[in-house]
Amino acid sequence: MKKTGMFLNIEYGCIFGSYWMIYGIVSSFAAVFLLDRGFSNSQIGITLAVANVLAVVMQPLIADFADRSGRIGVIGITEIMTVMMMVFTLGMFIFTGRTLGLCLVFVLLIAWHTVLQPLFNSLSFRLEESGVMINFGLARSVGSLAYSLLVAVLGTLIEKYGVIVMPWTGELVCLCLLISLIFTGRHFRKAKAECTDFRADAPDVAKSEGEEINLITFARRNKMFMLVNLGVVGLYFSNSILNNYMAQIVDGAGGTTEDMGRILSVMAFLEIPTMVVFNRLKKKFSCTLMLKVAAVGFTVKIAICRIAESVVLLYVAQLFQLVSFALFLPAMVYFTDQVMSRGEAIKGQALFTTMVTVTTIFASLLGGFILDKAGPEALLSWATAATAAGAVIIIAVIDKVEKKGR
């Protein structure tokens, strides 16, 4: 690998590390912060749902702009969005009670952060156009490791010093993300200059190949892919419930915020082995097979959480993270790249992320309401049923998706 290529892989890993640490702060611990500020479970659910509605609206628009932009590029867009997140995070210092202002801060933070994910997923393929091979699975595993370490430490710090540590940590991590993006941009431009066959203007190439399409045409051309993503809505319901309401689930099992941090840490750490070896796995197994296995893994994991009567069994359930989220995410990213034409690339990634976001909206609203009315057990029952339904759809449809290639 070229020296510049080594730098690009390291920096891409740092991008994912910073991105998922931010997720831990603004999403995984959102309920902890908002409960401390006096919000009810239903109010938290509404806040999270509104944030994800905004993300659903923004994602296709930003993705379409990124597909078409030549001068700014994906890296430039993500740099601007990172700076804006740093500005939004200041609101966590300013608003100290149950206020509309604090609600708005979390809405903007979560929405902006969610919109970044398809851009970062697609960035690996954009970087490879410079002649550098990017190891997506390894980079994503760095994200899981960083998240794992952060939530473990953050849970302990919150128990000791309170939720005020969250905005301080958020600003620091956003700064790390911005620095990683700046260095990635520099080395990408250098690698691009060294690559004689680099196609400098990706949108123009797509246009010359007749592949650039609008959003409506995309949906018509990819009906089976749309159905697969409908299955994602059901499949990711449990994932959203565990991410948004783990604090309440752990509390129902007799645990603390520190236990919550440790469970989330274990969950994220167990993603690493699968993601590190994913490049080898995709040489031996098709992405469609891995997505089917992952669908079953999601279902078994949430079913164990449903029957858990202690924190110990919640830990046991996280073992299935090895063959659920850890397998599904990189497999879906590569599967999407395989079935999409060049002009559809970022739109395809954005659709997947949008479906995950739609799931989060339903999970946020229903989760908060069910928790207030019936408690954690009822919530986990709903999550198990939704996840099983999503698994059935994906297993039944995914082999029927047409692979267009590039």
Short mmCIF file of C-alpha atoms in Angstrom, two decimals, residues 278 281-294 327-339 394 398-399 403:
data_model
loop_
_atom_site.label_atom_id
_atom_site.label_comp_id
_atom_site.label_asym_id
_atom_site.label_seq_id
_atom_site.Cartn_x
_atom_site.Cartn_y
_atom_site.Cartn_z
CA PHE A 278 -15.34 -8.73 7.32
CA LEU A 281 -15.88 -13.01 5.20
CA LYS A 282 -17.15 -11.29 2.05
CA LYS A 283 -14.67 -13.29 -0.03
CA LYS A 284 -16.11 -16.56 1.28
CA PHE A 285 -19.78 -15.68 1.75
CA SER A 286 -22.17 -13.54 -0.24
CA CYS A 287 -23.52 -10.33 1.27
CA THR A 288 -27.05 -11.70 0.87
CA LEU A 289 -26.25 -14.75 3.00
CA MET A 290 -24.60 -12.62 5.68
CA LEU A 291 -27.59 -10.29 5.77
CA LYS A 292 -29.92 -13.26 6.31
CA VAL A 293 -27.77 -14.57 9.18
CA ALA A 294 -27.66 -11.11 10.72
CA LEU A 327 -22.41 -8.36 10.47
CA PHE A 328 -25.42 -6.52 9.07
CA LEU A 329 -23.96 -3.02 8.82
CA PRO A 330 -20.86 -3.69 6.67
CA ALA A 331 -22.73 -6.35 4.65
CA MET A 332 -25.51 -3.86 3.88
CA VAL A 333 -23.03 -1.15 2.91
CA TYR A 334 -21.23 -3.47 0.47
CA PHE A 335 -24.48 -5.02 -0.75
CA THR A 336 -25.84 -1.55 -1.54
CA ASP A 337 -22.68 -0.65 -3.44
CA GLN A 338 -22.94 -3.89 -5.44
CA VAL A 339 -26.54 -3.40 -6.53
CA ILE A 394 -35.34 -9.51 4.40
CA ILE A 398 -33.11 -10.01 -0.65
CA ASP A 399 -32.23 -12.65 -3.26
CA LYS A 403 -27.38 -6.34 -9.09
#
